[in-house]
PDB file of N, CA, C and O in Angstrom:
ATOM      1  N   MET Y 191     121.339  45.448  53.369  1.00 75.00           N
ATOM      2  CA  MET Y 191     120.970  44.928  54.678  1.00 75.00           C
ATOM      3  C   MET Y 191     121.148  46.024  55.735  1.00 75.00           C
ATOM      4  O   MET Y 191     122.117  46.763  55.729  1.00 75.00           O
ATOM      5  N   LYS Y 192     120.209  46.120  56.640  1.00 87.00           N
ATOM      6  CA  LYS Y 192     120.251  47.120  57.710  1.00 87.00           C
ATOM      7  C   LYS Y 192     121.309  46.742  58.736  1.00 87.00           C
ATOM      8  O   LYS Y 192     121.605  45.573  58.954  1.00 87.00           O
ATOM      9  N   SER Y 193     121.819  47.760  59.410  1.00 92.00           N
ATOM     10  CA  SER Y 193     122.764  47.509  60.493  1.00 92.00           C
ATOM     11  C   SER Y 193     122.023  46.886  61.678  1.00 92.00           C
ATOM     12  O   SER Y 193     120.794  46.977  61.788  1.00 92.00           O
ATOM     13  N   ILE Y 194     122.794  46.282  62.567  1.00 94.00           N
ATOM     14  CA  ILE Y 194     122.215  45.690  63.779  1.00 94.00           C
ATOM     15  C   ILE Y 194     121.475  46.761  64.583  1.00 94.00           C
ATOM     16  O   ILE Y 194     120.368  46.526  65.065  1.00 94.00           O
ATOM     17  N   TYR Y 195     122.087  47.926  64.695  1.00 96.00           N
ATOM     18  CA  TYR Y 195     121.470  48.995  65.484  1.00 96.00           C
ATOM     19  C   TYR Y 195     120.144  49.440  64.876  1.00 96.00           C
ATOM     20  O   TYR Y 195     119.145  49.588  65.593  1.00 96.00           O
ATOM     21  N   GLN Y 196     120.109  49.623  63.566  1.00 95.00           N
ATOM     22  CA  GLN Y 196     118.865  50.050  62.925  1.00 95.00           C
ATOM     23  C   GLN Y 196     117.801  48.959  63.034  1.00 95.00           C
ATOM     24  O   GLN Y 196     116.635  49.255  63.265  1.00 95.00           O
ATOM     25  N   GLN Y 197     118.198  47.716  62.903  1.00 95.00           N
ATOM     26  CA  GLN Y 197     117.246  46.608  63.082  1.00 95.00           C
ATOM     27  C   GLN Y 197     116.673  46.629  64.493  1.00 95.00           C
ATOM     28  O   GLN Y 197     115.473  46.417  64.697  1.00 95.00           O
ATOM     29  N   TYR Y 198     117.542  46.872  65.464  1.00 97.00           N
ATOM     30  CA  TYR Y 198     117.108  46.926  66.860  1.00 97.00           C
ATOM     31  C   TYR Y 198     116.082  48.043  67.074  1.00 97.00           C
ATOM     32  O   TYR Y 198     115.048  47.827  67.714  1.00 97.00           O
ATOM     33  N   LEU Y 199     116.375  49.215  66.532  1.00 97.00           N
ATOM     34  CA  LEU Y 199     115.423  50.319  66.660  1.00 97.00           C
ATOM     35  C   LEU Y 199     114.094  49.977  65.995  1.00 97.00           C
ATOM     36  O   LEU Y 199     113.027  50.215  66.566  1.00 97.00           O
ATOM     37  N   ASP Y 200     114.160  49.403  64.800  1.00 97.00           N
ATOM     38  CA  ASP Y 200     112.937  49.022  64.087  1.00 97.00           C
ATOM     39  C   ASP Y 200     112.139  47.996  64.886  1.00 97.00           C
ATOM     40  O   ASP Y 200     110.915  48.095  64.991  1.00 97.00           O
ATOM     41  N   ASN Y 201     112.833  47.011  65.443  1.00 97.00           N
ATOM     42  CA  ASN Y 201     112.166  45.969  66.234  1.00 97.00           C
ATOM     43  C   ASN Y 201     111.489  46.536  67.474  1.00 97.00           C
ATOM     44  O   ASN Y 201     110.508  45.986  67.959  1.00 97.00           O
ATOM     45  N   ASN Y 202     112.036  47.632  67.999  1.00 98.00           N
ATOM     46  CA  ASN Y 202     111.476  48.265  69.195  1.00 98.00           C
ATOM     47  C   ASN Y 202     110.569  49.442  68.874  1.00 98.00           C
ATOM     48  O   ASN Y 202     110.151  50.171  69.782  1.00 98.00           O
ATOM     49  N   HIS Y 203     110.283  49.630  67.599  1.00 98.00           N
ATOM     50  CA  HIS Y 203     109.338  50.662  67.140  1.00 98.00           C
ATOM     51  C   HIS Y 203     109.703  52.055  67.666  1.00 98.00           C
ATOM     52  O   HIS Y 203     108.864  52.787  68.193  1.00 98.00           O
ATOM     53  N   ILE Y 204     110.979  52.404  67.503  1.00 97.00           N
ATOM     54  CA  ILE Y 204     111.460  53.710  67.914  1.00 97.00           C
ATOM     55  C   ILE Y 204     112.379  54.243  66.812  1.00 97.00           C
ATOM     56  O   ILE Y 204     113.036  53.472  66.117  1.00 97.00           O
ATOM     57  N   THR Y 205     112.366  55.544  66.653  1.00 97.00           N
ATOM     58  CA  THR Y 205     113.184  56.158  65.603  1.00 97.00           C
ATOM     59  C   THR Y 205     114.474  56.730  66.193  1.00 97.00           C
ATOM     60  O   THR Y 205     114.571  56.963  67.402  1.00 97.00           O
ATOM     61  N   ARG Y 206     115.434  56.986  65.322  1.00 96.00           N
ATOM     62  CA  ARG Y 206     116.669  57.636  65.756  1.00 96.00           C
ATOM     63  C   ARG Y 206     116.351  59.023  66.322  1.00 96.00           C
ATOM     64  O   ARG Y 206     116.989  59.455  67.278  1.00 96.00           O
ATOM     65  N   TYR Y 207     115.387  59.692  65.734  1.00 97.00           N
ATOM     66  CA  TYR Y 207     114.982  61.012  66.219  1.00 97.00           C
ATOM     67  C   TYR Y 207     114.518  60.929  67.677  1.00 97.00           C
ATOM     68  O   TYR Y 207     114.905  61.757  68.511  1.00 97.00           O
ATOM     69  N   GLN Y 208     113.714  59.930  67.991  1.00 97.00           N
ATOM     70  CA  GLN Y 208     113.218  59.776  69.356  1.00 97.00           C
ATOM     71  C   GLN Y 208     114.365  59.479  70.327  1.00 97.00           C
ATOM     72  O   GLN Y 208     114.385  60.016  71.433  1.00 97.00           O
ATOM     73  N   VAL Y 209     115.294  58.640  69.894  1.00 98.00           N
ATOM     74  CA  VAL Y 209     116.452  58.334  70.736  1.00 98.00           C
ATOM     75  C   VAL Y 209     117.279  59.592  70.958  1.00 98.00           C
ATOM     76  O   VAL Y 209     117.712  59.877  72.080  1.00 98.00           O
ATOM     77  N   ALA Y 210     117.481  60.365  69.905  1.00 97.00           N
ATOM     78  CA  ALA Y 210     118.261  61.603  70.012  1.00 97.00           C
ATOM     79  C   ALA Y 210     117.619  62.569  71.006  1.00 97.00           C
ATOM     80  O   ALA Y 210     118.307  63.154  71.851  1.00 97.00           O
ATOM     81  N   LYS Y 211     116.320  62.740  70.922  1.00 97.00           N
ATOM     82  CA  LYS Y 211     115.614  63.677  71.798  1.00 97.00           C
ATOM     83  C   LYS Y 211     115.627  63.205  73.252  1.00 97.00           C
ATOM     84  O   LYS Y 211     115.945  63.969  74.150  1.00 97.00           O
ATOM     85  N   LYS Y 212     115.272  61.940  73.466  1.00 96.00           N
ATOM     86  CA  LYS Y 212     115.173  61.426  74.834  1.00 96.00           C
ATOM     87  C   LYS Y 212     116.542  61.137  75.448  1.00 96.00           C
ATOM     88  O   LYS Y 212     116.715  61.241  76.652  1.00 96.00           O
ATOM     89  N   GLY Y 213     117.495  60.763  74.607  1.00 95.00           N
ATOM     90  CA  GLY Y 213     118.804  60.372  75.109  1.00 95.00           C
ATOM     91  C   GLY Y 213     119.836  61.468  75.066  1.00 95.00           C
ATOM     92  O   GLY Y 213     120.979  61.269  75.484  1.00 95.00           O
ATOM     93  N   HIS Y 214     119.461  62.629  74.540  1.00 95.00           N
ATOM     94  CA  HIS Y 214     120.346  63.799  74.483  1.00 95.00           C
ATOM     95  C   HIS Y 214     121.647  63.515  73.716  1.00 95.00           C
ATOM     96  O   HIS Y 214     122.744  63.793  74.207  1.00 95.00           O
ATOM     97  N   VAL Y 215     121.500  62.943  72.525  1.00 96.00           N
ATOM     98  CA  VAL Y 215     122.638  62.748  71.622  1.00 96.00           C
ATOM     99  C   VAL Y 215     122.268  63.329  70.263  1.00 96.00           C
ATOM    100  O   VAL Y 215     121.098  63.527  69.953  1.00 96.00           O
ATOM    101  N   TYR Y 216     123.281  63.596  69.465  1.00 96.00           N
ATOM    102  CA  TYR Y 216     123.040  64.146  68.133  1.00 96.00           C
ATOM    103  C   TYR Y 216     122.505  63.069  67.194  1.00 96.00           C
ATOM    104  O   TYR Y 216     122.940  61.924  67.240  1.00 96.00           O
ATOM    105  N   GLN Y 217     121.568  63.485  66.346  1.00 95.00           N
ATOM    106  CA  GLN Y 217     121.049  62.560  65.336  1.00 95.00           C
ATOM    107  C   GLN Y 217     122.161  62.086  64.405  1.00 95.00           C
ATOM    108  O   GLN Y 217     122.147  60.938  63.959  1.00 95.00           O
ATOM    109  N   SER Y 218     123.110  62.950  64.129  1.00 95.00           N
ATOM    110  CA  SER Y 218     124.210  62.566  63.238  1.00 95.00           C
ATOM    111  C   SER Y 218     125.050  61.440  63.843  1.00 95.00           C
ATOM    112  O   SER Y 218     125.536  60.563  63.119  1.00 95.00           O
ATOM    113  N   THR Y 219     125.188  61.436  65.155  1.00 94.00           N
ATOM    114  CA  THR Y 219     125.907  60.355  65.832  1.00 94.00           C
ATOM    115  C   THR Y 219     125.154  59.040  65.659  1.00 94.00           C
ATOM    116  O   THR Y 219     125.745  58.005  65.346  1.00 94.00           O
ATOM    117  N   LEU Y 220     123.852  59.095  65.839  1.00 95.00           N
ATOM    118  CA  LEU Y 220     123.027  57.901  65.677  1.00 95.00           C
ATOM    119  C   LEU Y 220     123.013  57.437  64.222  1.00 95.00           C
ATOM    120  O   LEU Y 220     122.997  56.236  63.949  1.00 95.00           O
ATOM    121  N   GLN Y 221     123.029  58.375  63.295  1.00 95.00           N
ATOM    122  CA  GLN Y 221     123.064  58.038  61.865  1.00 95.00           C
ATOM    123  C   GLN Y 221     124.333  57.262  61.544  1.00 95.00           C
ATOM    124  O   GLN Y 221     124.299  56.275  60.814  1.00 95.00           O
ATOM    125  N   THR Y 222     125.447  57.698  62.100  1.00 94.00           N
ATOM    126  CA  THR Y 222     126.716  57.015  61.868  1.00 94.00           C
ATOM    127  C   THR Y 222     126.649  55.571  62.365  1.00 94.00           C
ATOM    128  O   THR Y 222     127.065  54.645  61.664  1.00 94.00           O
ATOM    129  N   VAL Y 223     126.099  55.377  63.544  1.00 94.00           N
ATOM    130  CA  VAL Y 223     125.965  54.022  64.104  1.00 94.00           C
ATOM    131  C   VAL Y 223     124.985  53.203  63.274  1.00 94.00           C
ATOM    132  O   VAL Y 223     125.227  52.029  62.976  1.00 94.00           O
ATOM    133  N   ALA Y 224     123.886  53.816  62.880  1.00 92.00           N
ATOM    134  CA  ALA Y 224     122.859  53.105  62.108  1.00 92.00           C
ATOM    135  C   ALA Y 224     123.347  52.721  60.720  1.00 92.00           C
ATOM    136  O   ALA Y 224     122.858  51.753  60.137  1.00 92.00           O
ATOM    137  N   ASN Y 225     124.314  53.441  60.188  1.00 92.00           N
ATOM    138  CA  ASN Y 225     124.855  53.122  58.865  1.00 92.00           C
ATOM    139  C   ASN Y 225     126.072  52.208  58.929  1.00 92.00           C
ATOM    140  O   ASN Y 225     126.545  51.741  57.898  1.00 92.00           O
ATOM    141  N   SER Y 226     126.564  51.956  60.117  1.00 90.00           N
ATOM    142  CA  SER Y 226     127.764  51.140  60.297  1.00 90.00           C
ATOM    143  C   SER Y 226     127.451  49.663  60.098  1.00 90.00           C
ATOM    144  O   SER Y 226     126.408  49.163  60.519  1.00 90.00           O
ATOM    145  N   LYS Y 227     128.383  48.971  59.481  1.00 89.00           N
ATOM    146  CA  LYS Y 227     128.247  47.525  59.290  1.00 89.00           C
ATOM    147  C   LYS Y 227     129.111  46.758  60.286  1.00 89.00           C
ATOM    148  O   LYS Y 227     129.291  45.563  60.177  1.00 89.00           O
ATOM    149  N   GLY Y 228     129.648  47.484  61.296  1.00 90.00           N
ATOM    150  CA  GLY Y 228     130.542  46.879  62.274  1.00 90.00           C
ATOM    151  C   GLY Y 228     129.845  46.152  63.411  1.00 90.00           C
ATOM    152  O   GLY Y 228     130.495  45.649  64.312  1.00 90.00           O
ATOM    153  N   GLY Y 229     128.532  46.101  63.391  1.00 90.00           N
ATOM    154  CA  GLY Y 229     127.792  45.407  64.446  1.00 90.00           C
ATOM    155  C   GLY Y 229     127.954  46.072  65.796  1.00 90.00           C
ATOM    156  O   GLY Y 229     128.159  47.280  65.902  1.00 90.00           O
ATOM    157  N   THR Y 230     127.915  45.261  66.840  1.00 93.00           N
ATOM    158  CA  THR Y 230     127.986  45.797  68.197  1.00 93.00           C
ATOM    159  C   THR Y 230     129.358  46.382  68.523  1.00 93.00           C
ATOM    160  O   THR Y 230     129.482  47.152  69.466  1.00 93.00           O
ATOM    161  N   ASP Y 231     130.373  46.062  67.737  1.00 92.00           N
ATOM    162  CA  ASP Y 231     131.711  46.604  67.980  1.00 92.00           C
ATOM    163  C   ASP Y 231     131.769  48.120  67.798  1.00 92.00           C
ATOM    164  O   ASP Y 231     132.670  48.766  68.318  1.00 92.00           O
ATOM    165  N   THR Y 232     130.834  48.685  67.077  1.00 89.00           N
ATOM    166  CA  THR Y 232     130.855  50.117  66.785  1.00 89.00           C
ATOM    167  C   THR Y 232     129.871  50.924  67.638  1.00 89.00           C
ATOM    168  O   THR Y 232     129.716  52.120  67.431  1.00 89.00           O
ATOM    169  N   ILE Y 233     129.237  50.277  68.587  1.00 95.00           N
ATOM    170  CA  ILE Y 233     128.229  50.949  69.406  1.00 95.00           C
ATOM    171  C   ILE Y 233     128.841  51.314  70.758  1.00 95.00           C
ATOM    172  O   ILE Y 233     129.224  50.438  71.531  1.00 95.00           O
ATOM    173  N   SER Y 234     128.920  52.599  71.035  1.00 95.00           N
ATOM    174  CA  SER Y 234     129.550  53.073  72.270  1.00 95.00           C
ATOM    175  C   SER Y 234     128.583  53.010  73.455  1.00 95.00           C
ATOM    176  O   SER Y 234     127.367  52.871  73.293  1.00 95.00           O
ATOM    177  N   GLY Y 235     129.165  53.174  74.619  1.00 96.00           N
ATOM    178  CA  GLY Y 235     128.359  53.240  75.834  1.00 96.00           C
ATOM    179  C   GLY Y 235     127.381  54.402  75.810  1.00 96.00           C
ATOM    180  O   GLY Y 235     126.259  54.296  76.297  1.00 96.00           O
ATOM    181  N   LYS Y 236     127.806  55.506  75.218  1.00 96.00           N
ATOM    182  CA  LYS Y 236     126.939  56.682  75.100  1.00 96.00           C
ATOM    183  C   LYS Y 236     125.672  56.342  74.315  1.00 96.00           C
ATOM    184  O   LYS Y 236     124.566  56.735  74.698  1.00 96.00           O
ATOM    185  N   ILE Y 237     125.839  55.610  73.232  1.00 97.00           N
ATOM    186  CA  ILE Y 237     124.691  55.209  72.405  1.00 97.00           C
ATOM    187  C   ILE Y 237     123.808  54.220  73.162  1.00 97.00           C
ATOM    188  O   ILE Y 237     122.577  54.310  73.120  1.00 97.00           O
ATOM    189  N   LEU Y 238     124.432  53.293  73.864  1.00 97.00           N
ATOM    190  CA  LEU Y 238     123.661  52.322  74.657  1.00 97.00           C
ATOM    191  C   LEU Y 238     122.849  53.024  75.736  1.00 97.00           C
ATOM    192  O   LEU Y 238     121.678  52.689  75.955  1.00 97.00           O
ATOM    193  N   LYS Y 239     123.465  54.010  76.399  1.00 97.00           N
ATOM    194  CA  LYS Y 239     122.745  54.752  77.442  1.00 97.00           C
ATOM    195  C   LYS Y 239     121.591  55.556  76.853  1.00 97.00           C
ATOM    196  O   LYS Y 239     120.492  55.563  77.418  1.00 97.00           O
ATOM    197  N   ALA Y 240     121.826  56.217  75.737  1.00 98.00           N
ATOM    198  CA  ALA Y 240     120.771  57.017  75.104  1.00 98.00           C
ATOM    199  C   ALA Y 240     119.619  56.133  74.633  1.00 98.00           C
ATOM    200  O   ALA Y 240     118.451  56.467  74.823  1.00 98.00           O
ATOM    201  N   THR Y 241     119.952  55.001  74.049  1.00 98.00           N
ATOM    202  CA  THR Y 241     118.921  54.079  73.557  1.00 98.00           C
ATOM    203  C   THR Y 241     118.132  53.511  74.725  1.00 98.00           C
ATOM    204  O   THR Y 241     116.898  53.439  74.675  1.00 98.00           O
ATOM    205  N   GLY Y 242     118.841  53.141  75.774  1.00 98.00           N
ATOM    206  CA  GLY Y 242     118.169  52.626  76.962  1.00 98.00           C
ATOM    207  C   GLY Y 242     117.235  53.652  77.587  1.00 98.00           C
ATOM    208  O   GLY Y 242     116.113  53.330  77.970  1.00 98.00           O
ATOM    209  N   LYS Y 243     117.694  54.879  77.659  1.00 97.00           N
ATOM    210  CA  LYS Y 243     116.857  55.949  78.216  1.00 97.00           C
ATOM    211  C   LYS Y 243     115.586  56.122  77.386  1.00 97.00           C
ATOM    212  O   LYS Y 243     114.492  56.263  77.930  1.00 97.00           O
ATOM    213  N   ALA Y 244     115.734  56.104  76.076  1.00 97.00           N
ATOM    214  CA  ALA Y 244     114.578  56.280  75.187  1.00 97.00           C
ATOM    215  C   ALA Y 244     113.596  55.116  75.289  1.00 97.00           C
ATOM    216  O   ALA Y 244     112.386  55.299  75.123  1.00 97.00           O
ATOM    217  N   LEU Y 245     114.113  53.936  75.558  1.00 98.00           N
ATOM    218  CA  LEU Y 245     113.261  52.736  75.622  1.00 98.00           C
ATOM    219  C   LEU Y 245     112.838  52.373  77.044  1.00 98.00           C
ATOM    220  O   LEU Y 245     112.057  51.455  77.242  1.00 98.00           O
ATOM    221  N   GLY Y 246     113.380  53.078  78.035  1.00 97.00           N
ATOM    222  CA  GLY Y 246     113.071  52.736  79.423  1.00 97.00           C
ATOM    223  C   GLY Y 246     113.735  51.444  79.855  1.00 97.00           C
ATOM    224  O   GLY Y 246     113.183  50.693  80.662  1.00 97.00           O
ATOM    225  N   LYS Y 247     114.946  51.198  79.319  1.00 98.00           N
ATOM    226  CA  LYS Y 247     115.696  49.979  79.649  1.00 98.00           C
ATOM    227  C   LYS Y 247     117.088  50.364  80.136  1.00 98.00           C
ATOM    228  O   LYS Y 247     117.595  51.432  79.806  1.00 98.00           O
ATOM    229  N   GLU Y 248     117.688  49.475  80.887  1.00 98.00           N
ATOM    230  CA  GLU Y 248     119.073  49.660  81.295  1.00 98.00           C
ATOM    231  C   GLU Y 248     119.985  49.472  80.087  1.00 98.00           C
ATOM    232  O   GLU Y 248     119.688  48.638  79.221  1.00 98.00           O
ATOM    233  N   PRO Y 249     121.099  50.208  80.017  1.00 98.00           N
ATOM    234  CA  PRO Y 249     122.004  50.077  78.872  1.00 98.00           C
ATOM    235  C   PRO Y 249     122.520  48.662  78.660  1.00 98.00           C
ATOM    236  O   PRO Y 249     122.666  48.211  77.526  1.00 98.00           O
ATOM    237  N   TRP Y 250     122.760  47.927  79.742  1.00 98.00           N
ATOM    238  CA  TRP Y 250     123.261  46.566  79.580  1.00 98.00           C
ATOM    239  C   TRP Y 250     122.201  45.646  78.978  1.00 98.00           C
ATOM    240  O   TRP Y 250     122.538  44.714  78.257  1.00 98.00           O
ATOM    241  N   ILE Y 251     120.945  45.923  79.225  1.00 98.00           N
ATOM    242  CA  ILE Y 251     119.866  45.146  78.606  1.00 98.00           C
ATOM    243  C   ILE Y 251     119.853  45.421  77.102  1.00 98.00           C
ATOM    244  O   ILE Y 251     119.703  44.506  76.297  1.00 98.00           O
ATOM    245  N   VAL Y 252     119.989  46.699  76.735  1.00 98.00           N
ATOM    246  CA  VAL Y 252     120.040  47.064  75.316  1.00 98.00           C
ATOM    247  C   VAL Y 252     121.189  46.329  74.647  1.00 98.00           C
ATOM    248  O   VAL Y 252     121.017  45.733  73.574  1.00 98.00           O
ATOM    249  N   PHE Y 253     122.365  46.323  75.272  1.00 98.00           N
ATOM    250  CA  PHE Y 253     123.525  45.649  74.686  1.00 98.00           C
ATOM    251  C   PHE Y 253     123.284  44.146  74.564  1.00 98.00           C
ATOM    252  O   PHE Y 253     123.598  43.539  73.538  1.00 98.00           O
ATOM    253  N   LYS Y 254     122.712  43.555  75.582  1.00 98.00           N
ATOM    254  CA  LYS Y 254     122.412  42.116  75.561  1.00 98.00           C
ATOM    255  C   LYS Y 254     121.450  41.789  74.410  1.00 98.00           C
ATOM    256  O   LYS Y 254     121.645  40.803  73.691  1.00 98.00           O
ATOM    257  N   GLU Y 255     120.438  42.618  74.232  1.00 98.00           N
ATOM    258  CA  GLU Y 255     119.472  42.401  73.150  1.00 98.00           C
ATOM    259  C   GLU Y 255     120.124  42.605  71.780  1.00 98.00           C
ATOM    260  O   GLU Y 255     119.817  41.879  70.828  1.00 98.00           O
ATOM    261  N   LEU Y 256     121.020  43.582  71.679  1.00 97.00           N
ATOM    262  CA  LEU Y 256     121.748  43.797  70.428  1.00 97.00           C
ATOM    263  C   LEU Y 256     122.638  42.601  70.104  1.00 97.00           C
ATOM    264  O   LEU Y 256     122.705  42.161  68.950  1.00 97.00           O
ATOM    265  N   LEU Y 257     123.313  42.058  71.113  1.00 96.00           N
ATOM    266  CA  LEU Y 257     124.153  40.876  70.907  1.00 96.00           C
ATOM    267  C   LEU Y 257     123.320  39.683  70.440  1.00 96.00           C
ATOM    268  O   LEU Y 257     123.736  38.938  69.545  1.00 96.00           O
ATOM    269  N   LYS Y 258     122.162  39.511  71.046  1.00 96.00           N
ATOM    270  CA  LYS Y 258     121.275  38.411  70.660  1.00 96.00           C
ATOM    271  C   LYS Y 258     120.817  38.581  69.208  1.00 96.00           C
ATOM    272  O   LYS Y 258     120.809  37.623  68.431  1.00 96.00           O
ATOM    273  N   LEU Y 259     120.460  39.794  68.839  1.00 95.00           N
ATOM    274  CA  LEU Y 259     120.044  40.076  67.467  1.00 95.00           C
ATOM    275  C   LEU Y 259     121.199  39.828  66.500  1.00 95.00           C
ATOM    276  O   LEU Y 259     121.010  39.234  65.429  1.00 95.00           O
ATOM    277  N   GLU Y 260     122.375  40.247  66.886  1.00 94.00           N
ATOM    278  CA  GLU Y 260     123.556  40.045  66.054  1.00 94.00           C
ATOM    279  C   GLU Y 260     123.840  38.555  65.853  1.00 94.00           C
ATOM    280  O   GLU Y 260     124.132  38.100  64.758  1.00 94.00           O
ATOM    281  N   GLN Y 261     123.726  37.793  66.933  1.00 93.00           N
ATOM    282  CA  GLN Y 261     123.946  36.344  66.867  1.00 93.00           C
ATOM    283  C   GLN Y 261     122.904  35.682  65.966  1.00 93.00           C
ATOM    284  O   GLN Y 261     123.239  34.813  65.171  1.00 93.00           O
ATOM    285  N   THR Y 262     121.671  36.124  66.064  1.00 91.00           N
ATOM    286  CA  THR Y 262     120.591  35.574  65.236  1.00 91.00           C
ATOM    287  C   THR Y 262     120.858  35.825  63.754  1.00 91.00           C
ATOM    288  O   THR Y 262     120.611  34.963  62.920  1.00 91.00           O
ATOM    289  N   ASN Y 263     121.417  36.985  63.459  1.00 84.00           N
ATOM    290  CA  ASN Y 263     121.702  37.346  62.063  1.00 84.00           C
ATOM    291  C   ASN Y 263     122.878  36.591  61.478  1.00 84.00           C
ATOM    292  O   ASN Y 263     123.006  36.493  60.259  1.00 84.00           O
ATOM    293  N   THR Y 264     123.780  36.082  62.335  1.00 77.00           N
ATOM    294  CA  THR Y 264     124.956  35.377  61.828  1.00 77.00           C
ATOM    295  C   THR Y 264     124.756  33.869  61.778  1.00 77.00           C
ATOM    296  O   THR Y 264     125.564  33.170  61.206  1.00 77.00           O
ATOM    297  N   ASP Y 265     123.692  33.376  62.409  1.00 65.00           N
ATOM    298  CA  ASP Y 265     123.417  31.922  62.382  1.00 65.00           C
ATOM    299  C   ASP Y 265     122.850  31.477  61.061  1.00 65.00           C
ATOM    300  O   ASP Y 265     122.312  32.169  60.289  1.00 65.00           O
TER     301      ASP Y 265
END
């Protein structure tokens, strides 16, 4: 099963590479988050900001959408 973060990226049709380039973070950092099974508990503010920048969204919107996706997966 994919991590919440990887599912979120897939749902938004964006790659970790694109987030890394636009958000100025290392791909290895994103890989660690994408491979984590800890859900939103393992996603830092830095990752939220980078993802938001890449998607043209505010970081809190990204977090809210991740929480919603996480809740959907646990129901």
